[in-house]
Tab-separated table of C-alpha atoms in Angstrom:
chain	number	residue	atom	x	y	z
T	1	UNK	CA	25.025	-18.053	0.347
T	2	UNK	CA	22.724	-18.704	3.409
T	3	UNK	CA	24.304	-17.905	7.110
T	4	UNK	CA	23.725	-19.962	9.744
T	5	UNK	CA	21.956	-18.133	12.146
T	6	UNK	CA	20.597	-21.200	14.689
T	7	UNK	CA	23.780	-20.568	17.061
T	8	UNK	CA	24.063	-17.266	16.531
T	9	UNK	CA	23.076	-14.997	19.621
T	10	UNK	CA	23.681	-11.280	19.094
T	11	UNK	CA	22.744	-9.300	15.757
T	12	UNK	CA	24.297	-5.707	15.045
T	13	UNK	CA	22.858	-4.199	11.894
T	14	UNK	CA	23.928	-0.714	10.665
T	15	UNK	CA	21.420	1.604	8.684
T	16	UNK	CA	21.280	5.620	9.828
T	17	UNK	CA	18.789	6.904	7.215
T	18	UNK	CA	16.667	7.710	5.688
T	19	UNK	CA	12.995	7.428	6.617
T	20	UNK	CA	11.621	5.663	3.955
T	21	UNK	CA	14.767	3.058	4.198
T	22	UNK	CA	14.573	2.690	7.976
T	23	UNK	CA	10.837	1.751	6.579
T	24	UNK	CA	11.959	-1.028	4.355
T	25	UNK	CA	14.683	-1.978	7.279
T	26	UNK	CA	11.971	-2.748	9.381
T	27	UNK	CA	10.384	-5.388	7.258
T	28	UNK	CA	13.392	-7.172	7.159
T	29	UNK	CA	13.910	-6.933	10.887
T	30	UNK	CA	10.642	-8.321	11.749
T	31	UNK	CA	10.925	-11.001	9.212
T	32	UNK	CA	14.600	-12.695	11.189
T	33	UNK	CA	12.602	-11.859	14.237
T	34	UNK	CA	9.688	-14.183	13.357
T	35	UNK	CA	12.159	-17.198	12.616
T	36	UNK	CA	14.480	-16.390	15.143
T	37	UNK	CA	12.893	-14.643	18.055
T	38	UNK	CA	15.729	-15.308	20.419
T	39	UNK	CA	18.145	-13.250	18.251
T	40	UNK	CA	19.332	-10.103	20.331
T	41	UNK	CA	19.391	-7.345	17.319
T	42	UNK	CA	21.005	-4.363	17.834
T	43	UNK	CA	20.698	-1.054	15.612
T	44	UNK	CA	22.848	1.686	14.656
T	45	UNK	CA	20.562	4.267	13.945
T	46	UNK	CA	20.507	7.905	12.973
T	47	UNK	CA	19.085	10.664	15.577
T	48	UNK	CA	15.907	11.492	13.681
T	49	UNK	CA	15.128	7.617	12.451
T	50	UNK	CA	15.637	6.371	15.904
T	51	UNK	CA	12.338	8.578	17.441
T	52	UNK	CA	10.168	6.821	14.636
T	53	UNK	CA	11.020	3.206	15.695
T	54	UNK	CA	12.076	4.142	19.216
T	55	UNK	CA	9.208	1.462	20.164
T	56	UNK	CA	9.931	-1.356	18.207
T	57	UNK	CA	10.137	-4.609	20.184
T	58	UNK	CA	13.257	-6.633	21.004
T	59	UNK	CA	15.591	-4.023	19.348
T	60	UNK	CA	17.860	-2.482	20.978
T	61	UNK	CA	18.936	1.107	19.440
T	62	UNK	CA	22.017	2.709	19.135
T	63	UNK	CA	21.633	5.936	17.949
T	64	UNK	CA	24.438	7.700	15.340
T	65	UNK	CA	24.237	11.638	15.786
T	66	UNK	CA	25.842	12.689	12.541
T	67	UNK	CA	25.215	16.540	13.242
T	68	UNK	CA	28.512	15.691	15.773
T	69	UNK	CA	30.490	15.424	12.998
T	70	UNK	CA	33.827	13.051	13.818
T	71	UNK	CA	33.271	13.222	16.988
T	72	UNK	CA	30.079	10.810	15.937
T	73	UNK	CA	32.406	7.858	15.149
T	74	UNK	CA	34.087	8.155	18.884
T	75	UNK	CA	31.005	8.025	20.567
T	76	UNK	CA	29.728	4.822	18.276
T	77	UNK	CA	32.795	3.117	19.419
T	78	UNK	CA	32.371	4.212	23.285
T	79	UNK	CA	28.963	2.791	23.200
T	80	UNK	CA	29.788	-0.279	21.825
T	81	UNK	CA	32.916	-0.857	23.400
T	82	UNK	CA	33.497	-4.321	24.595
T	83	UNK	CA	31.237	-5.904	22.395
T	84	UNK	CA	31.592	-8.590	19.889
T	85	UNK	CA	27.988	-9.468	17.916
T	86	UNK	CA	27.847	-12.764	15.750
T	87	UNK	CA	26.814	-11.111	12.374
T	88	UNK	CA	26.978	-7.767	11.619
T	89	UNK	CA	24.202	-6.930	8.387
T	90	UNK	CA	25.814	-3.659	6.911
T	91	UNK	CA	22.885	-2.367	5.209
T	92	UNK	CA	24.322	1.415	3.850
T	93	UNK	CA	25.858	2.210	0.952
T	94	UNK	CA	28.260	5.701	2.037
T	95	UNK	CA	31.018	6.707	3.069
T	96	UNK	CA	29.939	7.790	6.414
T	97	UNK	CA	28.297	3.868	6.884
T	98	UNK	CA	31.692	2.531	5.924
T	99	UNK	CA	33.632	4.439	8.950
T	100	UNK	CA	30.731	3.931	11.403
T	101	UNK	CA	31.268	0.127	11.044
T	102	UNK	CA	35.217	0.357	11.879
T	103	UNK	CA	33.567	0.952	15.612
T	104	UNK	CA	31.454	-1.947	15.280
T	105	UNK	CA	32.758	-5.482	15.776
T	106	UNK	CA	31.727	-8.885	14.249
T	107	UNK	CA	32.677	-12.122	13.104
T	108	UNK	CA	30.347	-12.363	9.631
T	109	UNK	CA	30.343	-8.806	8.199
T	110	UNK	CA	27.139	-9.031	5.816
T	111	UNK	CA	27.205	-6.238	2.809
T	112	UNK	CA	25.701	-6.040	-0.625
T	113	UNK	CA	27.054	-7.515	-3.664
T	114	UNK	CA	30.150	-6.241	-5.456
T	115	UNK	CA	27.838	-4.220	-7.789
T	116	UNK	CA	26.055	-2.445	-5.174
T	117	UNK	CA	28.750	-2.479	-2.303
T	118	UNK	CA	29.575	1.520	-3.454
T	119	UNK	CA	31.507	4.113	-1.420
T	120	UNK	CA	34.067	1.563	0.384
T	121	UNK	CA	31.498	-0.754	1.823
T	122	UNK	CA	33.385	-3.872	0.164
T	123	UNK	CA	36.364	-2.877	2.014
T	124	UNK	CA	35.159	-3.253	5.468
T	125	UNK	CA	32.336	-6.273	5.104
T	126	UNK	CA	33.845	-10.720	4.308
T	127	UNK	CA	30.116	-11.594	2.862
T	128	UNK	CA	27.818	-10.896	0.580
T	129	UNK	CA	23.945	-10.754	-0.431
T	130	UNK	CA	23.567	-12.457	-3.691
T	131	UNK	CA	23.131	-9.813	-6.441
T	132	UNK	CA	20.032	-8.921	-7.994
T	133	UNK	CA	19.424	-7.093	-11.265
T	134	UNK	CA	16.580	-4.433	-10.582
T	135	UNK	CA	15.652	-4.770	-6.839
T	136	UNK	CA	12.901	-2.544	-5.074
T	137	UNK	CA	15.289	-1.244	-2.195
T	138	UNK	CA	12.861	-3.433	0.332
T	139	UNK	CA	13.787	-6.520	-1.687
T	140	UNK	CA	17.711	-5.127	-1.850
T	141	UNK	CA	17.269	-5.237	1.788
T	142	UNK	CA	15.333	-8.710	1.800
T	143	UNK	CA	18.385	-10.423	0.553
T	144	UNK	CA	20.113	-9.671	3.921
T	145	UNK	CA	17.025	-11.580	5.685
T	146	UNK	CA	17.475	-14.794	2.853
T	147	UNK	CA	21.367	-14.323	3.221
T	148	UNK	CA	20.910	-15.338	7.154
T	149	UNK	CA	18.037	-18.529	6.210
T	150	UNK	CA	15.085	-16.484	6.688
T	151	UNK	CA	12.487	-18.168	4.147
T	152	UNK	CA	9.176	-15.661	4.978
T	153	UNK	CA	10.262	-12.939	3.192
T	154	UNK	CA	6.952	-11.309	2.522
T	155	UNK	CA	7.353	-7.887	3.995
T	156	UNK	CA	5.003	-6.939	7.484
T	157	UNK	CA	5.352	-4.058	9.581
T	158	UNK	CA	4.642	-3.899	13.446
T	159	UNK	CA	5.880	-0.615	14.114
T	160	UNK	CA	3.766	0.117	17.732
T	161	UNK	CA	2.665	4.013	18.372
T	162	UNK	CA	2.145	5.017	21.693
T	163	UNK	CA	-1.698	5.288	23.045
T	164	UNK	CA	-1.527	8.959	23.264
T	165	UNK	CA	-0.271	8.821	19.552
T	166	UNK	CA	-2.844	7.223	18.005
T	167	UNK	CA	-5.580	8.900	20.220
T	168	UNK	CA	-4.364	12.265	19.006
T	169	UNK	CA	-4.435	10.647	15.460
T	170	UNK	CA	-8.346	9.304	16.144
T	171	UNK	CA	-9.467	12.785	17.275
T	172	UNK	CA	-8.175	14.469	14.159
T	173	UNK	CA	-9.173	11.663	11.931
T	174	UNK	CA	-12.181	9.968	13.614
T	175	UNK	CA	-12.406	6.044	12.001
T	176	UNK	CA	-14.684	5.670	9.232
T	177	UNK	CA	-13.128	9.302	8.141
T	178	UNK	CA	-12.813	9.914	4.378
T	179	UNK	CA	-9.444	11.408	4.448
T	180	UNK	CA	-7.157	12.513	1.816
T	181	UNK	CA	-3.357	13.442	3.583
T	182	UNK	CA	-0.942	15.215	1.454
T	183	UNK	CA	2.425	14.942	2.376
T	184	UNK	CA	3.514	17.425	-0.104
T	185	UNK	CA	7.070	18.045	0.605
T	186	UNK	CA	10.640	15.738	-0.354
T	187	UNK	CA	13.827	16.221	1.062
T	188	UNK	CA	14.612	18.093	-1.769
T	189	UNK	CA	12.606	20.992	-3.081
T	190	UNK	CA	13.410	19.943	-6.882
T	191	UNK	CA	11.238	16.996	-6.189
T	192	UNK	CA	8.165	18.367	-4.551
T	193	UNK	CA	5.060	18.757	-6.964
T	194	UNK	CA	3.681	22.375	-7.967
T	195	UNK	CA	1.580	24.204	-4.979
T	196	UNK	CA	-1.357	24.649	-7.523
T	197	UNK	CA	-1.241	21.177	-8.676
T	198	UNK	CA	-1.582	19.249	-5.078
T	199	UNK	CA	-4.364	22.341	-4.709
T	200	UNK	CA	-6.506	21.008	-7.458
T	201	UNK	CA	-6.225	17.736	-6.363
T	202	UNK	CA	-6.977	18.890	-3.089
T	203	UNK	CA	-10.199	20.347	-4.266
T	204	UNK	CA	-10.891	17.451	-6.268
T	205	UNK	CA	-11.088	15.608	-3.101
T	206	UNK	CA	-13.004	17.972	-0.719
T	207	UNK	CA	-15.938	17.978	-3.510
T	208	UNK	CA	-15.926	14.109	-3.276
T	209	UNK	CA	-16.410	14.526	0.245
T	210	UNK	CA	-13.528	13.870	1.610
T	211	UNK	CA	-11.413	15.914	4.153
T	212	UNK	CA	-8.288	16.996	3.433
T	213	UNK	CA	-5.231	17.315	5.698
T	214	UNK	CA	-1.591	18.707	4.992
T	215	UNK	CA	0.982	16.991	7.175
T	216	UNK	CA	5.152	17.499	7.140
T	217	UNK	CA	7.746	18.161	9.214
T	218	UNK	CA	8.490	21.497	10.630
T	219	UNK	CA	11.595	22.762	8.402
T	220	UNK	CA	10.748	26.206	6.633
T	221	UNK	CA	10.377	24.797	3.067
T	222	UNK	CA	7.375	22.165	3.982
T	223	UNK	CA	5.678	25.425	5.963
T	224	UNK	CA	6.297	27.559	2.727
T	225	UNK	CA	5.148	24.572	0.330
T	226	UNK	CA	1.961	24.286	2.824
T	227	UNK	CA	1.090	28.128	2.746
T	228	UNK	CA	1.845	27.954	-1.185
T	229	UNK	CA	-1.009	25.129	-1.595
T	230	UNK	CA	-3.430	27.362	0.713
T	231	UNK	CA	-3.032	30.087	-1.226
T	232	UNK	CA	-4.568	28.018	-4.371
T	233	UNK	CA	-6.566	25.653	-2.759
T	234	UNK	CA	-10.211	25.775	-0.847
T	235	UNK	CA	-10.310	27.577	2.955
T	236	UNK	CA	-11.379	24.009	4.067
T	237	UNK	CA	-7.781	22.447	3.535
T	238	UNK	CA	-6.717	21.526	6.876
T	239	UNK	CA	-3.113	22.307	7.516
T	240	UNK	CA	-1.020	19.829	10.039
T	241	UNK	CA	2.793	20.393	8.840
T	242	UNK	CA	4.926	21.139	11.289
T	243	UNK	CA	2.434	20.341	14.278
T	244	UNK	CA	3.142	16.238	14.789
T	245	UNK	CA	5.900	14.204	15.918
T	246	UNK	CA	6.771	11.350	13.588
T	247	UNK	CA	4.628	8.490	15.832
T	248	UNK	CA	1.895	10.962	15.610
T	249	UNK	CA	2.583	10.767	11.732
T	250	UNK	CA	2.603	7.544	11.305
T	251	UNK	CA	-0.825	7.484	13.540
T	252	UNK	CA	-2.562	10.189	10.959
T	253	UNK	CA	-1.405	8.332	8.294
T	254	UNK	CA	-2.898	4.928	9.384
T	255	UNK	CA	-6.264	6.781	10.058
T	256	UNK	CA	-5.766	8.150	6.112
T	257	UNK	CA	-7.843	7.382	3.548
T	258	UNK	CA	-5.403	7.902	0.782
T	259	UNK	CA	-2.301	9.364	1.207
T	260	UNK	CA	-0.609	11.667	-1.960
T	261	UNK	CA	3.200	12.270	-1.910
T	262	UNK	CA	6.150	12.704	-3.420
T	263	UNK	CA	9.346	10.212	-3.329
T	264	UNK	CA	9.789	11.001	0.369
T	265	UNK	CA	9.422	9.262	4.123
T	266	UNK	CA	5.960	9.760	4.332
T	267	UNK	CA	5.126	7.494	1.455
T	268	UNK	CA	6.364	4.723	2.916
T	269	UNK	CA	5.225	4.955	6.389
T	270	UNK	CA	2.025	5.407	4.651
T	271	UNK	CA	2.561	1.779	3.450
T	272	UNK	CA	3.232	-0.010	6.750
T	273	UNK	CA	0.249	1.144	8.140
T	274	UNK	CA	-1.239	-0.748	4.828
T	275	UNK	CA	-2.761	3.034	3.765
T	276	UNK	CA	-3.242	3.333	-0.177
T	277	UNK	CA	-0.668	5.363	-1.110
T	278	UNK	CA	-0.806	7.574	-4.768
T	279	UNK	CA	3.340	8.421	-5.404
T	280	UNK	CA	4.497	11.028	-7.634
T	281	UNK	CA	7.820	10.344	-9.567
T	282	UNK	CA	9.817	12.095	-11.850
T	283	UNK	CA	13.860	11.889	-10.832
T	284	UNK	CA	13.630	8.355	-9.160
T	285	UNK	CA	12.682	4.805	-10.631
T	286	UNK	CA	9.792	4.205	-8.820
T	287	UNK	CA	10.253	0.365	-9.818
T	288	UNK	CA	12.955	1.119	-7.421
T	289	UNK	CA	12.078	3.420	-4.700
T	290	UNK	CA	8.028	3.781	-4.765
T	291	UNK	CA	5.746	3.017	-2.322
T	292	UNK	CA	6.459	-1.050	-2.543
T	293	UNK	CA	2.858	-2.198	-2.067
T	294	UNK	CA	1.335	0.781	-3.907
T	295	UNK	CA	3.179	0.723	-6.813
T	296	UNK	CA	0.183	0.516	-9.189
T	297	UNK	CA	-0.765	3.333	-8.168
T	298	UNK	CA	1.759	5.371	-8.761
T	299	UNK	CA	1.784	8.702	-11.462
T	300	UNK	CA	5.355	8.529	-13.201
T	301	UNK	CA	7.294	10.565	-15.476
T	302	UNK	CA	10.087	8.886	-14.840
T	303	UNK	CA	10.698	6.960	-17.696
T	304	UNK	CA	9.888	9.913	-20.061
T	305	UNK	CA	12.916	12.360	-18.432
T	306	UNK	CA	15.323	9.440	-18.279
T	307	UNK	CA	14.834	8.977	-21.993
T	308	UNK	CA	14.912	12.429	-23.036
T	309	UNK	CA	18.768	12.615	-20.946
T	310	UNK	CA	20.034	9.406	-22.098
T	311	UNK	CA	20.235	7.556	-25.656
T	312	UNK	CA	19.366	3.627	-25.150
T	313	UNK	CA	19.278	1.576	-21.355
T	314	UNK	CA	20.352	3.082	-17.932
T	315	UNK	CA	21.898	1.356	-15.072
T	316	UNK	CA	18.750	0.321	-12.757
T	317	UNK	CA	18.328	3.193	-10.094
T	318	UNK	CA	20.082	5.998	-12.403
T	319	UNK	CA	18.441	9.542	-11.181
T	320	UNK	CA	16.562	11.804	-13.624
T	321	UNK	CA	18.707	15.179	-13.300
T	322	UNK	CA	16.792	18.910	-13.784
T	323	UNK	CA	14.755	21.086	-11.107
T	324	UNK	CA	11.563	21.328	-13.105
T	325	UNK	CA	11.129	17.539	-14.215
T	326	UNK	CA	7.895	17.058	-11.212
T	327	UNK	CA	6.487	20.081	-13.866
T	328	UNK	CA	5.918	16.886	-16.228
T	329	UNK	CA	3.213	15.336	-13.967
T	330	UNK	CA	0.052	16.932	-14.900
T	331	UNK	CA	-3.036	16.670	-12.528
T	332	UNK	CA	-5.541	14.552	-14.703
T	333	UNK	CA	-3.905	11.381	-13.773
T	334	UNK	CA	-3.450	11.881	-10.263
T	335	UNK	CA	-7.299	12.483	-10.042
T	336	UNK	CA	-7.936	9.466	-12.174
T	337	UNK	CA	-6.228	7.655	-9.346
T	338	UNK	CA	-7.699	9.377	-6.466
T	339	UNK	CA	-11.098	8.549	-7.865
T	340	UNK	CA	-9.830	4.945	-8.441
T	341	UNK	CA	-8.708	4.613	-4.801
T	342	UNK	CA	-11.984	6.330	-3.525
T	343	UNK	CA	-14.130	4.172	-5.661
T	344	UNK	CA	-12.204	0.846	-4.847
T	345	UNK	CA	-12.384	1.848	-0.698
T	346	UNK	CA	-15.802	2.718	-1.313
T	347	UNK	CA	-16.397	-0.835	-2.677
T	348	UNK	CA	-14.438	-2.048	0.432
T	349	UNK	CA	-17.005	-0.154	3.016
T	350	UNK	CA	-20.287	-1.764	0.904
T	351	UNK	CA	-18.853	-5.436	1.211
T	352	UNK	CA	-17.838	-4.731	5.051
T	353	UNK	CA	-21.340	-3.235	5.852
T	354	UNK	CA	-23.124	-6.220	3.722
T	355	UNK	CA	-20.897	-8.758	5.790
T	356	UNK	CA	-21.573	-7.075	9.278
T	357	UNK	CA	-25.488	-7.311	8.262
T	358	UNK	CA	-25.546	-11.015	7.164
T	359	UNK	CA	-24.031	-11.891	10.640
């Protein structure tokens, strides 16, 4: 089913969180942008998302507060009171998603297919993406962009960072840097990698000669995971967590080298700034959720602890279960991909150099 979108003037899409999916969201964004850059797009955003993408042009923000509890949905339909948009693209799959788009008010209500439209979202949306078996979540969120005739679907990011940003990001990480960033911490502690582990690694790299930074948020479990890898790891281990904004992030990660990480946010900022990305996965299909241009690079258990809890296939994005499965990922693969990553950028600097001298 393709929308047409040539008459359409105003665009209200709907996806709060998380990080990594406001990531992917982008892509998509960008992509009806380029073939129809008089489309006004609005988006309902969550509080934390919203001061990552804050800058993104010709989008208009509406930001969802959820810690406001019910009182959330009210405001919603305050601020968008009076409004009718053309096509509403309701790109969430919970329960909270569902009531937020009661306030929001459209003639084409855009959700996912009947397999994937979970926790009520059928109920509220009158089309749908065309179903695909095993979609990457970027691709999941592609088929909204090919539902409206967008026919450039390869995913870019343009996400700008203000000059300050990326000036505090060039002073810590000069260019021409060899930096390795750990972003050590998930949302979830069950799915963070073992303090000693990202340590060795971490030594690994400083003996390559490369620096190595630690960068998070500021919630007590990344500062106690940061400490943790201190503790194990070489004095020279540089630790950021807790001392950037998310545009300052996203500027650190850009200067990166190589970025390690878990399945969390960080991992796929990492990838719109085009940084090589190594991914560690044990309770997520990383065919699904990974780092999407990275994916070759990822170290996964995944398939191991999904066959050792079920006998025979799994429905495509079914969750490992168990708090010690990241245990399974030992450290001589992620240094086999480190050095992989070093050696191929290394490769990339020699044939830069050589064409810089031959002109």
């Amino acid at each position: 089913m393709s929308l047409n979108l040539q008459t359409a003037h105003s665009l209200c899409l709907l996806r709060l969180s998380a990080i990594g999916d406001v990531c992917h969201a982008v892509a998509m964004v960008q992509a009806i942008q380029r073939q129809y850059p008089d489309l006004k797009i609005t988006w309902v955003i969550g509080k934390v998302e919203y001061q990552l993408l804050k800058h993104l042009p010709g989008v208009e923000f509406v930001i969802f507060d959820k810690s406001q509890g019910w009182r959330s949905y009210f405001n919603l339909r305050r601020a968008l009171k009076g409004r009718r948009f053309d096509l509403l693209l309701h790109m969430q799959v919970a329960l909270r998603a569902t009531i937020a788009s009661l306030a929001i008010s459209a003639k084409v209500r855009l959700g996912f297919d009947r397999a994937r439209a979970k926790e009520g979202q059928w109920l509220v949306t009158n089309h749908r993406v065309e179903p695909l078996a095993t979609p990457h979540v970027l691709e999941g969120f592609m088929g909204f962009a090919k539902a409206v005739g967008v026919t450039d679907l390869k995913p870019k990011w343009e996400i700008p960072v203000p000059a300050a940003d990326t000036e505090f990001a060039r002073q810590l990480i000069p260019d021409g840097d060899k930096t390795l960033v750990i972003c050590a911490a998930a949302s979830k502690a069950e799915r963070n990698w073992l303090p000693e582990r990202y340590a060795k690694v971490a030594d690994h790299a400083l003996e390559k000669g490369y620096r190595v930074l630690l960068c998070g948020g500021p919630v007590p479990m990344e500062r106690e995971l940061a400490e943790a890898i201190l503790s194990h790891g070489d004095p020279r281990i540089e630790n950021q967590v807790g001392k950037t904004s998310l545009t300052q992030l996203l500027a650190l990660l850009k200067q990166a080298s190589i970025v390690l990480a878990p399945d969390t946010g960080p991992a796929h900022m990492a990838v719109t700034q085009g940084t090589p990305v190594i991914g560690l996965y044990a309770h997520s299909n990383p065919g699904r959720t990974g780092p999407y241009t990275c994916l070759d690079s990822v170290v996964s258990v995944y398939d191991q602890a999904i066959a050792q809890q079920h006998a025979g296939g799994v429905p495509w994005g079914t969750r490992a279960k168990g708090e010690h499965l990241m245990e399974m990922i030992q450290v001589a693969p992620v240094l086999a991909e480190f050095d992989r990553l070093a050696q191929a950028s290394a490769g990339d600097q020699v044939s830069e150099s050589q064409s810089h001298a031959s002109h």
